[in-house]
Amino acid sequence: MKPDRKSKLYVHLLFWVLYYVLEVYLDFYWSRYQFPDTEWQIRLQHTIILEIGYLLIKMLMAYALLYVYEKSRIRKWYAFMLYFSIITLAVLAHRFFTHYIIYPHIYGMVETLDGKELSGYINGLVAFNSFMDLIFLAGLIFGVEITRQKNVLKEQYSKLKSEKLDQELTMLKAQINPHFLFNTLNNIYGMALKKADETPDAILQLSKVMRYNIYEAAERYISIDKDVENIRDFLQIQQIRHHDLVIRFNEDIDHLSQEISPLILIQFVENAFKHGVSETLGKSFIHIDIKLHNGVLHYYIENSKEEKPHGNSTKIGLKNIRRQLELLYPKHILTVESTNDRYIVTLIINLNDPSRF
């Protein structure tokens, strides 16, 4: 059974059970005034039986109305005529069941109103009461069904939105991994040409980083200690290549198992090397501070750059990062400052923000 039909079955079943119990209670309460001399057990038995008959009439009317409502192709005037016809038939069935079955066969008496025989006027008044009862029921069932449909649509929209975000994030991450791999391989290639002794260590560090990118980064969230360890591995690779690089890496984390989306923090470090440190002709540096207290992450990166860097490709990388942050942490705060000789990035994220996707 499809989820929508299953949900409809459960909601409607619950509605009719509650409605039937309420009608039995109200009719039983009313019967003690109309039949004061009848024992309560008999009155309850009569009430249970007659309310089953009324319930069948009301259910047929309700689902006939809903059927017309769900057929959106039906023209409005034609739908109105069908609504009117269905309700009219339901009123007639309701009156027939009451007048010709309930009173003579269950109550064993002729139907009256305030002790008077049902004349034309009184019969019309009773029919109007039946009409109002059925209209009230129709309003209830329409309200229940429309609310249920809105909730189903809301769930479907939320699911589609989540799937769309997952696909977009997967695409954005896919843009990161090859870029990082190619850049690092180029670095190791340069070291191999020089027959540097650090080449094996660089390959080992690269294998750790790639293992993280392939396996850990596939998860939506990971512990922050794994993400920080990946940054350390990346810095060690860069330190091997840039011997004069000054690295300052500080961390103050009060909860190592705090979850964070992978590949967010490392992108700023990659950007720092691609568009700053690697292009610096003089002494290059990168300062990284990571502070996590009570679920709030403060991330600070400062790195050297040339006074007149060529091109503006850094904007592409930042655009990718900003988009991921918008999807994952809508309430983040990101500032990027560029001076004559350095880039400064500050990121603040509440990792426990309930609005995060």
mmCIF file of C-alpha atoms in Angstrom:
data_model
loop_
_atom_site.group_PDB
_atom_site.id
_atom_site.type_symbol
_atom_site.label_atom_id
_atom_site.label_comp_id
_atom_site.label_asym_id
_atom_site.label_seq_id
_atom_site.Cartn_x
_atom_site.Cartn_y
_atom_site.Cartn_z
ATOM 1 C CA MET A 1 0.000 0.000 0.000
ATOM 2 C CA LYS A 2 1.302 3.443 -0.922
ATOM 3 C CA PRO A 3 2.236 5.735 2.008
ATOM 4 C CA ASP A 4 -0.435 8.274 1.022
ATOM 5 C CA ARG A 5 -3.189 5.649 0.974
ATOM 6 C CA LYS A 6 -1.948 4.133 4.218
ATOM 7 C CA SER A 7 -1.985 7.520 5.885
ATOM 8 C CA LYS A 8 -5.473 8.212 4.523
ATOM 9 C CA LEU A 9 -6.753 4.861 5.823
ATOM 10 C CA TYR A 10 -5.420 5.433 9.342
ATOM 11 C CA VAL A 11 -6.578 9.047 9.592
ATOM 12 C CA HIS A 12 -10.068 8.327 8.265
ATOM 13 C CA LEU A 13 -10.465 5.217 10.400
ATOM 14 C CA LEU A 14 -9.566 7.188 13.503
ATOM 15 C CA PHE A 15 -11.943 9.985 12.474
ATOM 16 C CA TRP A 16 -14.942 7.653 12.016
ATOM 17 C CA VAL A 17 -14.299 5.796 15.264
ATOM 18 C CA LEU A 18 -14.150 9.049 17.228
ATOM 19 C CA TYR A 19 -17.163 10.455 15.383
ATOM 20 C CA TYR A 20 -19.221 7.304 16.022
ATOM 21 C CA VAL A 21 -18.351 7.296 19.736
ATOM 22 C CA LEU A 22 -19.320 10.972 20.008
ATOM 23 C CA GLU A 23 -22.638 10.426 18.204
ATOM 24 C CA VAL A 24 -23.482 7.429 20.397
ATOM 25 C CA TYR A 25 -22.748 9.460 23.505
ATOM 26 C CA LEU A 26 -24.838 12.462 22.386
ATOM 27 C CA ASP A 27 -27.775 10.359 21.182
ATOM 28 C CA PHE A 28 -27.744 8.243 24.334
ATOM 29 C CA TYR A 29 -27.673 11.403 26.464
ATOM 30 C CA TRP A 30 -30.602 12.854 24.472
ATOM 31 C CA SER A 31 -32.648 9.605 24.666
ATOM 32 C CA ARG A 32 -33.043 9.792 28.427
ATOM 33 C CA TYR A 33 -35.234 12.855 27.945
ATOM 34 C CA GLN A 34 -37.242 11.438 25.050
ATOM 35 C CA PHE A 35 -37.669 7.977 26.617
ATOM 36 C CA PRO A 36 -37.430 8.540 30.387
ATOM 37 C CA ASP A 37 -39.231 5.303 31.221
ATOM 38 C CA THR A 38 -36.886 3.068 29.226
ATOM 39 C CA GLU A 39 -34.000 1.345 30.996
ATOM 40 C CA TRP A 40 -30.578 2.690 30.151
ATOM 41 C CA GLN A 41 -29.300 -0.679 28.876
ATOM 42 C CA ILE A 42 -32.083 -0.794 26.265
ATOM 43 C CA ARG A 43 -31.570 2.847 25.331
ATOM 44 C CA LEU A 44 -27.831 2.207 24.866
ATOM 45 C CA GLN A 45 -28.510 -0.849 22.731
ATOM 46 C CA HIS A 46 -30.943 1.120 20.549
ATOM 47 C CA THR A 47 -28.456 3.972 20.245
ATOM 48 C CA ILE A 48 -25.587 1.709 19.144
ATOM 49 C CA ILE A 49 -27.765 0.066 16.474
ATOM 50 C CA LEU A 50 -29.299 3.202 15.009
ATOM 51 C CA GLU A 51 -25.988 5.091 14.962
ATOM 52 C CA ILE A 52 -24.488 2.312 12.834
ATOM 53 C CA GLY A 53 -27.214 2.962 10.254
ATOM 54 C CA TYR A 54 -26.673 6.711 10.394
ATOM 55 C CA LEU A 55 -22.926 6.191 10.110
ATOM 56 C CA LEU A 56 -23.284 4.173 6.896
ATOM 57 C CA ILE A 57 -25.445 6.886 5.318
ATOM 58 C CA LYS A 58 -22.980 9.597 6.355
ATOM 59 C CA MET A 59 -19.959 7.657 5.150
ATOM 60 C CA LEU A 60 -21.528 7.078 1.726
ATOM 61 C CA MET A 61 -22.354 10.774 1.463
ATOM 62 C CA ALA A 62 -18.909 11.875 2.698
ATOM 63 C CA TYR A 63 -16.916 9.754 0.253
ATOM 64 C CA ALA A 64 -19.205 10.610 -2.644
ATOM 65 C CA LEU A 65 -18.542 14.297 -1.916
ATOM 66 C CA LEU A 66 -14.788 13.670 -1.588
ATOM 67 C CA TYR A 67 -14.776 11.760 -4.866
ATOM 68 C CA VAL A 68 -16.315 14.731 -6.658
ATOM 69 C CA TYR A 69 -13.886 17.073 -4.895
ATOM 70 C CA GLU A 70 -10.828 15.044 -5.950
ATOM 71 C CA LYS A 71 -11.931 14.973 -9.592
ATOM 72 C CA SER A 72 -10.399 18.348 -10.404
ATOM 73 C CA ARG A 73 -11.352 18.094 -14.087
ATOM 74 C CA ILE A 74 -15.053 18.360 -13.287
ATOM 75 C CA ARG A 75 -16.418 21.786 -14.101
ATOM 76 C CA LYS A 76 -17.493 23.925 -11.168
ATOM 77 C CA TRP A 77 -21.169 24.152 -12.082
ATOM 78 C CA TYR A 78 -21.323 20.392 -12.687
ATOM 79 C CA ALA A 79 -19.528 19.706 -9.387
ATOM 80 C CA PHE A 80 -21.986 21.986 -7.588
ATOM 81 C CA MET A 81 -24.923 20.061 -9.036
ATOM 82 C CA LEU A 82 -23.341 16.792 -7.933
ATOM 83 C CA TYR A 83 -22.737 18.133 -4.411
ATOM 84 C CA PHE A 84 -26.369 19.257 -4.200
ATOM 85 C CA SER A 85 -27.664 15.912 -5.501
ATOM 86 C CA ILE A 86 -25.500 13.864 -3.123
ATOM 87 C CA ILE A 87 -26.542 15.877 -0.072
ATOM 88 C CA THR A 88 -30.222 15.764 -1.102
ATOM 89 C CA LEU A 89 -30.107 11.976 -1.469
ATOM 90 C CA ALA A 90 -28.342 11.715 1.888
ATOM 91 C CA VAL A 91 -31.058 13.827 3.580
ATOM 92 C CA LEU A 92 -33.794 11.662 2.036
ATOM 93 C CA ALA A 93 -32.006 8.473 3.113
ATOM 94 C CA HIS A 94 -31.495 9.900 6.587
ATOM 95 C CA ARG A 95 -35.185 10.795 6.922
ATOM 96 C CA PHE A 96 -36.360 7.460 5.482
ATOM 97 C CA PHE A 97 -34.138 5.520 7.858
ATOM 98 C CA THR A 98 -35.349 7.560 10.839
ATOM 99 C CA HIS A 99 -39.061 7.660 10.000
ATOM 100 C CA TYR A 100 -39.653 4.204 8.546
ATOM 101 C CA ILE A 101 -37.046 2.034 10.332
ATOM 102 C CA ILE A 102 -35.824 3.558 13.574
ATOM 103 C CA TYR A 103 -39.088 4.687 15.117
ATOM 104 C CA PRO A 104 -41.461 1.847 14.094
ATOM 105 C CA HIS A 105 -38.995 -1.081 14.321
ATOM 106 C CA ILE A 106 -36.594 -0.043 17.066
ATOM 107 C CA TYR A 107 -38.578 2.381 19.216
ATOM 108 C CA GLY A 108 -41.928 0.747 18.381
ATOM 109 C CA MET A 109 -43.703 4.072 17.951
ATOM 110 C CA VAL A 110 -44.610 6.758 15.432
ATOM 111 C CA GLU A 111 -42.115 9.586 14.987
ATOM 112 C CA THR A 112 -43.251 12.820 16.581
ATOM 113 C CA LEU A 113 -41.755 16.203 17.418
ATOM 114 C CA ASP A 114 -42.711 17.654 20.799
ATOM 115 C CA GLY A 115 -45.576 15.169 20.913
ATOM 116 C CA LYS A 116 -47.014 16.305 17.569
ATOM 117 C CA GLU A 117 -47.471 14.253 14.425
ATOM 118 C CA LEU A 118 -45.115 15.229 11.591
ATOM 119 C CA SER A 119 -47.196 17.564 9.463
ATOM 120 C CA GLY A 120 -45.763 19.189 6.356
ATOM 121 C CA TYR A 121 -44.215 22.087 8.288
ATOM 122 C CA ILE A 122 -42.826 19.932 11.089
ATOM 123 C CA ASN A 123 -41.580 17.329 8.630
ATOM 124 C CA GLY A 124 -39.732 20.075 6.762
ATOM 125 C CA LEU A 125 -38.219 21.283 10.031
ATOM 126 C CA VAL A 126 -37.016 17.792 10.879
ATOM 127 C CA ALA A 127 -35.585 17.426 7.371
ATOM 128 C CA PHE A 128 -33.734 20.719 7.857
ATOM 129 C CA ASN A 129 -32.243 19.367 11.096
ATOM 130 C CA SER A 130 -31.069 16.300 9.174
ATOM 131 C CA PHE A 131 -29.623 18.572 6.490
ATOM 132 C CA MET A 132 -27.652 20.584 9.076
ATOM 133 C CA ASP A 133 -26.386 17.405 10.707
ATOM 134 C CA LEU A 134 -25.114 16.089 7.382
ATOM 135 C CA ILE A 135 -23.598 19.433 6.373
ATOM 136 C CA PHE A 136 -21.746 19.540 9.687
ATOM 137 C CA LEU A 137 -20.382 16.046 9.039
ATOM 138 C CA ALA A 138 -19.369 17.016 5.485
ATOM 139 C CA GLY A 139 -17.466 20.014 6.835
ATOM 140 C CA LEU A 140 -15.657 17.826 9.347
ATOM 141 C CA ILE A 141 -14.579 15.171 6.854
ATOM 142 C CA PHE A 142 -13.458 17.798 4.313
ATOM 143 C CA GLY A 143 -11.463 19.551 7.009
ATOM 144 C CA VAL A 144 -9.792 16.302 8.063
ATOM 145 C CA GLU A 145 -8.986 15.262 4.489
ATOM 146 C CA ILE A 146 -7.682 18.671 3.368
ATOM 147 C CA THR A 147 -5.495 18.909 6.486
ATOM 148 C CA ARG A 148 -4.173 15.400 5.868
ATOM 149 C CA GLN A 149 -3.377 16.202 2.229
ATOM 150 C CA LYS A 150 -1.555 19.375 3.242
ATOM 151 C CA ASN A 151 0.530 17.422 5.766
ATOM 152 C CA VAL A 152 1.363 14.774 3.140
ATOM 153 C CA LEU A 153 2.376 17.469 0.641
ATOM 154 C CA LYS A 154 4.458 19.164 3.313
ATOM 155 C CA GLU A 155 6.273 15.903 4.077
ATOM 156 C CA GLN A 156 6.832 15.221 0.374
ATOM 157 C CA TYR A 157 8.140 18.750 -0.164
ATOM 158 C CA SER A 158 10.464 18.415 2.810
ATOM 159 C CA LYS A 159 11.726 15.058 1.513
ATOM 160 C CA LEU A 160 12.274 16.418 -2.010
ATOM 161 C CA LYS A 161 14.042 19.468 -0.605
ATOM 162 C CA SER A 162 16.316 17.260 1.491
ATOM 163 C CA GLU A 163 17.085 15.040 -1.500
ATOM 164 C CA LYS A 164 17.803 18.089 -3.655
ATOM 165 C CA LEU A 165 20.172 19.469 -1.010
ATOM 166 C CA ASP A 166 21.923 16.111 -0.739
ATOM 167 C CA GLN A 167 22.412 16.007 -4.504
ATOM 168 C CA GLU A 168 23.703 19.558 -4.602
ATOM 169 C CA LEU A 169 26.098 18.958 -1.713
ATOM 170 C CA THR A 170 27.360 15.783 -3.363
ATOM 171 C CA MET A 171 28.002 17.754 -6.537
ATOM 172 C CA LEU A 172 29.823 20.492 -4.615
ATOM 173 C CA LYS A 173 31.969 17.965 -2.765
ATOM 174 C CA ALA A 174 32.786 16.249 -6.033
ATOM 175 C CA GLN A 175 34.236 19.550 -7.232
ATOM 176 C CA ILE A 176 36.580 19.610 -4.233
ATOM 177 C CA ASN A 177 38.176 16.173 -4.219
ATOM 178 C CA PRO A 178 39.704 16.167 -7.753
ATOM 179 C CA HIS A 179 40.933 19.733 -7.281
ATOM 180 C CA PHE A 180 42.678 18.828 -4.036
ATOM 181 C CA LEU A 181 44.103 15.594 -5.441
ATOM 182 C CA PHE A 182 45.539 17.193 -8.582
ATOM 183 C CA ASN A 183 47.145 20.051 -6.647
ATOM 184 C CA THR A 184 48.726 17.748 -4.085
ATOM 185 C CA LEU A 185 49.969 15.313 -6.750
ATOM 186 C CA ASN A 186 51.577 18.251 -8.547
ATOM 187 C CA ASN A 187 53.312 19.171 -5.296
ATOM 188 C CA ILE A 188 54.608 15.634 -4.787
ATOM 189 C CA TYR A 189 55.628 15.466 -8.457
ATOM 190 C CA GLY A 190 57.755 18.553 -7.963
ATOM 191 C CA MET A 191 59.362 16.972 -4.897
ATOM 192 C CA ALA A 192 60.004 13.735 -6.804
ATOM 193 C CA LEU A 193 61.774 15.631 -9.599
ATOM 194 C CA LYS A 194 64.086 17.112 -6.990
ATOM 195 C CA LYS A 195 64.480 13.637 -5.417
ATOM 196 C CA ALA A 196 63.538 15.095 -2.070
ATOM 197 C CA ASP A 197 63.872 12.751 0.924
ATOM 198 C CA GLU A 198 60.454 13.833 2.165
ATOM 199 C CA THR A 199 58.647 12.406 -0.878
ATOM 200 C CA PRO A 200 57.638 9.065 0.790
ATOM 201 C CA ASP A 201 56.299 10.922 3.826
ATOM 202 C CA ALA A 202 54.293 13.208 1.564
ATOM 203 C CA ILE A 203 52.786 10.208 -0.250
ATOM 204 C CA LEU A 204 51.873 8.629 3.097
ATOM 205 C CA GLN A 205 50.182 11.839 4.253
ATOM 206 C CA LEU A 206 48.373 12.090 0.930
ATOM 207 C CA SER A 207 47.011 8.549 1.338
ATOM 208 C CA LYS A 208 45.590 9.504 4.755
ATOM 209 C CA VAL A 209 43.989 12.628 3.341
ATOM 210 C CA MET A 210 42.509 10.770 0.373
ATOM 211 C CA ARG A 211 41.174 8.043 2.657
ATOM 212 C CA TYR A 212 39.387 10.775 4.584
ATOM 213 C CA ASN A 213 38.035 12.361 1.394
ATOM 214 C CA ILE A 214 36.743 9.067 0.008
ATOM 215 C CA TYR A 215 35.286 7.426 3.112
ATOM 216 C CA GLU A 216 34.745 9.978 5.890
ATOM 217 C CA ALA A 217 33.584 12.805 3.633
ATOM 218 C CA ALA A 218 30.810 10.607 2.229
ATOM 219 C CA GLU A 219 28.971 11.008 5.547
ATOM 220 C CA ARG A 220 26.679 13.964 6.119
ATOM 221 C CA TYR A 221 28.237 14.670 9.523
ATOM 222 C CA ILE A 222 31.392 13.439 11.268
ATOM 223 C CA SER A 223 33.103 14.189 14.583
ATOM 224 C CA ILE A 224 35.131 17.371 14.572
ATOM 225 C CA ASP A 225 38.301 15.617 15.778
ATOM 226 C CA LYS A 226 38.432 13.696 12.457
ATOM 227 C CA ASP A 227 37.985 16.915 10.510
ATOM 228 C CA VAL A 228 40.748 18.648 12.476
ATOM 229 C CA GLU A 229 43.066 15.657 12.005
ATOM 230 C CA ASN A 230 42.513 15.926 8.241
ATOM 231 C CA ILE A 231 43.576 19.581 8.368
ATOM 232 C CA ARG A 232 46.755 18.598 10.231
ATOM 233 C CA ASP A 233 47.588 15.956 7.599
ATOM 234 C CA PHE A 234 47.049 18.505 4.845
ATOM 235 C CA LEU A 235 49.322 21.024 6.578
ATOM 236 C CA GLN A 236 52.066 18.437 6.974
ATOM 237 C CA ILE A 237 52.006 17.799 3.241
ATOM 238 C CA GLN A 238 52.304 21.527 2.572
ATOM 239 C CA GLN A 239 55.026 21.935 5.177
ATOM 240 C CA ILE A 240 57.128 19.316 3.382
ATOM 241 C CA ARG A 241 56.872 21.269 0.141
ATOM 242 C CA HIS A 242 57.179 24.795 1.559
ATOM 243 C CA HIS A 243 60.214 24.595 3.815
ATOM 244 C CA ASP A 244 60.059 28.282 4.720
ATOM 245 C CA LEU A 245 56.347 28.142 5.529
ATOM 246 C CA VAL A 246 55.481 29.311 9.034
ATOM 247 C CA ILE A 247 52.468 27.435 10.370
ATOM 248 C CA ARG A 248 50.642 28.323 13.555
ATOM 249 C CA PHE A 249 47.834 25.914 14.346
ATOM 250 C CA ASN A 250 45.880 26.339 17.586
ATOM 251 C CA GLU A 251 42.848 24.372 18.667
ATOM 252 C CA ASP A 252 40.643 24.683 21.717
ATOM 253 C CA ILE A 253 37.845 22.112 21.477
ATOM 254 C CA ASP A 254 35.707 21.190 24.469
ATOM 255 C CA HIS A 255 33.793 18.370 22.738
ATOM 256 C CA LEU A 256 35.813 16.230 20.314
ATOM 257 C CA SER A 257 32.792 14.175 19.233
ATOM 258 C CA GLN A 258 30.801 17.256 18.211
ATOM 259 C CA GLU A 259 29.437 16.617 14.724
ATOM 260 C CA ILE A 260 30.264 18.834 11.770
ATOM 261 C CA SER A 261 29.821 18.533 8.025
ATOM 262 C CA PRO A 262 33.064 17.254 6.442
ATOM 263 C CA LEU A 263 35.131 19.225 3.923
ATOM 264 C CA ILE A 264 33.919 22.618 5.122
ATOM 265 C CA LEU A 265 36.929 23.745 7.168
ATOM 266 C CA ILE A 266 39.598 22.217 4.923
ATOM 267 C CA GLN A 267 38.403 24.231 1.926
ATOM 268 C CA PHE A 268 39.486 27.497 3.546
ATOM 269 C CA VAL A 269 42.940 26.006 4.135
ATOM 270 C CA GLU A 270 43.136 24.816 0.526
ATOM 271 C CA ASN A 271 42.079 28.257 -0.641
ATOM 272 C CA ALA A 272 44.762 29.842 1.526
ATOM 273 C CA PHE A 273 47.464 27.790 -0.203
ATOM 274 C CA LYS A 274 46.101 28.006 -3.717
ATOM 275 C CA HIS A 275 45.576 31.769 -3.767
ATOM 276 C CA GLY A 276 47.905 32.966 -1.038
ATOM 277 C CA VAL A 277 50.725 30.959 0.481
ATOM 278 C CA SER A 278 51.822 29.191 -2.729
ATOM 279 C CA GLU A 279 51.982 32.514 -4.578
ATOM 280 C CA THR A 280 53.953 34.362 -1.897
ATOM 281 C CA LEU A 281 57.498 35.092 -3.089
ATOM 282 C CA GLY A 282 58.826 36.038 0.310
ATOM 283 C CA LYS A 283 58.370 34.283 3.631
ATOM 284 C CA SER A 284 54.894 32.763 3.692
ATOM 285 C CA PHE A 285 52.760 32.021 6.717
ATOM 286 C CA ILE A 286 49.384 30.622 7.673
ATOM 287 C CA HIS A 287 47.745 30.998 11.081
ATOM 288 C CA ILE A 288 44.788 28.821 11.985
ATOM 289 C CA ASP A 289 42.734 29.022 15.173
ATOM 290 C CA ILE A 290 39.895 26.604 15.873
ATOM 291 C CA LYS A 291 37.804 27.140 18.974
ATOM 292 C CA LEU A 292 34.737 25.137 19.903
ATOM 293 C CA HIS A 293 32.805 25.880 23.072
ATOM 294 C CA ASN A 294 29.234 24.758 23.806
ATOM 295 C CA GLY A 295 28.603 23.821 20.190
ATOM 296 C CA VAL A 296 29.689 27.208 18.794
ATOM 297 C CA LEU A 297 32.630 27.020 16.394
ATOM 298 C CA HIS A 298 34.979 29.984 15.873
ATOM 299 C CA TYR A 299 37.311 29.390 12.924
ATOM 300 C CA TYR A 300 40.033 31.886 12.046
ATOM 301 C CA ILE A 301 42.538 31.699 9.172
ATOM 302 C CA GLU A 302 45.132 34.316 8.298
ATOM 303 C CA ASN A 303 47.617 33.731 5.490
ATOM 304 C CA SER A 304 50.161 35.659 3.475
ATOM 305 C CA LYS A 305 49.658 36.788 -0.118
ATOM 306 C CA GLU A 306 51.347 38.909 -2.735
ATOM 307 C CA GLU A 307 50.375 42.568 -2.865
ATOM 308 C CA LYS A 308 49.080 42.169 -6.425
ATOM 309 C CA PRO A 309 47.864 38.587 -6.852
ATOM 310 C CA HIS A 310 47.044 37.595 -10.417
ATOM 311 C CA GLY A 311 43.534 36.616 -11.448
ATOM 312 C CA ASN A 312 40.393 36.302 -9.329
ATOM 313 C CA SER A 313 39.949 32.527 -9.295
ATOM 314 C CA THR A 314 39.672 32.624 -5.504
ATOM 315 C CA LYS A 315 36.121 33.863 -5.959
ATOM 316 C CA ILE A 316 35.137 30.545 -7.527
ATOM 317 C CA GLY A 317 36.372 28.585 -4.525
ATOM 318 C CA LEU A 318 34.692 30.951 -2.094
ATOM 319 C CA LYS A 319 31.435 30.737 -4.029
ATOM 320 C CA ASN A 320 31.466 26.965 -3.612
ATOM 321 C CA ILE A 321 32.180 27.245 0.121
ATOM 322 C CA ARG A 322 29.505 29.897 0.670
ATOM 323 C CA ARG A 323 26.903 27.758 -1.075
ATOM 324 C CA GLN A 324 27.652 24.759 1.123
ATOM 325 C CA LEU A 325 27.434 26.891 4.238
ATOM 326 C CA GLU A 326 24.085 28.294 3.098
ATOM 327 C CA LEU A 327 22.739 24.757 2.686
ATOM 328 C CA LEU A 328 24.226 23.249 5.836
ATOM 329 C CA TYR A 329 24.366 26.127 8.305
ATOM 330 C CA PRO A 330 21.994 28.917 7.214
ATOM 331 C CA LYS A 331 22.772 31.087 10.265
ATOM 332 C CA HIS A 332 26.562 31.027 9.922
ATOM 333 C CA ILE A 333 28.670 34.186 9.958
ATOM 334 C CA LEU A 334 31.471 34.394 7.402
ATOM 335 C CA THR A 335 33.759 37.361 6.811
ATOM 336 C CA VAL A 336 36.610 37.452 4.278
ATOM 337 C CA GLU A 337 39.045 40.335 4.485
ATOM 338 C CA SER A 338 41.794 41.068 1.975
ATOM 339 C CA THR A 339 44.612 43.494 2.763
ATOM 340 C CA ASN A 340 47.790 44.297 0.842
ATOM 341 C CA ASP A 341 49.737 41.334 2.178
ATOM 342 C CA ARG A 342 47.256 38.875 3.689
ATOM 343 C CA TYR A 343 43.858 37.206 3.619
ATOM 344 C CA ILE A 344 41.821 36.911 6.815
ATOM 345 C CA VAL A 345 38.839 34.567 7.101
ATOM 346 C CA THR A 346 36.559 34.360 10.129
ATOM 347 C CA LEU A 347 33.777 31.795 10.365
ATOM 348 C CA ILE A 348 31.300 31.342 13.212
ATOM 349 C CA ILE A 349 28.885 28.395 13.208
ATOM 350 C CA ASN A 350 26.460 27.156 15.828
ATOM 351 C CA LEU A 351 26.821 23.433 15.152
ATOM 352 C CA ASN A 352 23.744 22.688 17.263
ATOM 353 C CA ASP A 353 21.529 25.177 15.459
ATOM 354 C CA PRO A 354 18.129 23.428 14.954
ATOM 355 C CA SER A 355 17.616 25.265 11.641
ATOM 356 C CA ARG A 356 20.519 23.404 10.041
ATOM 357 C CA PHE A 357 19.439 20.872 7.481
#
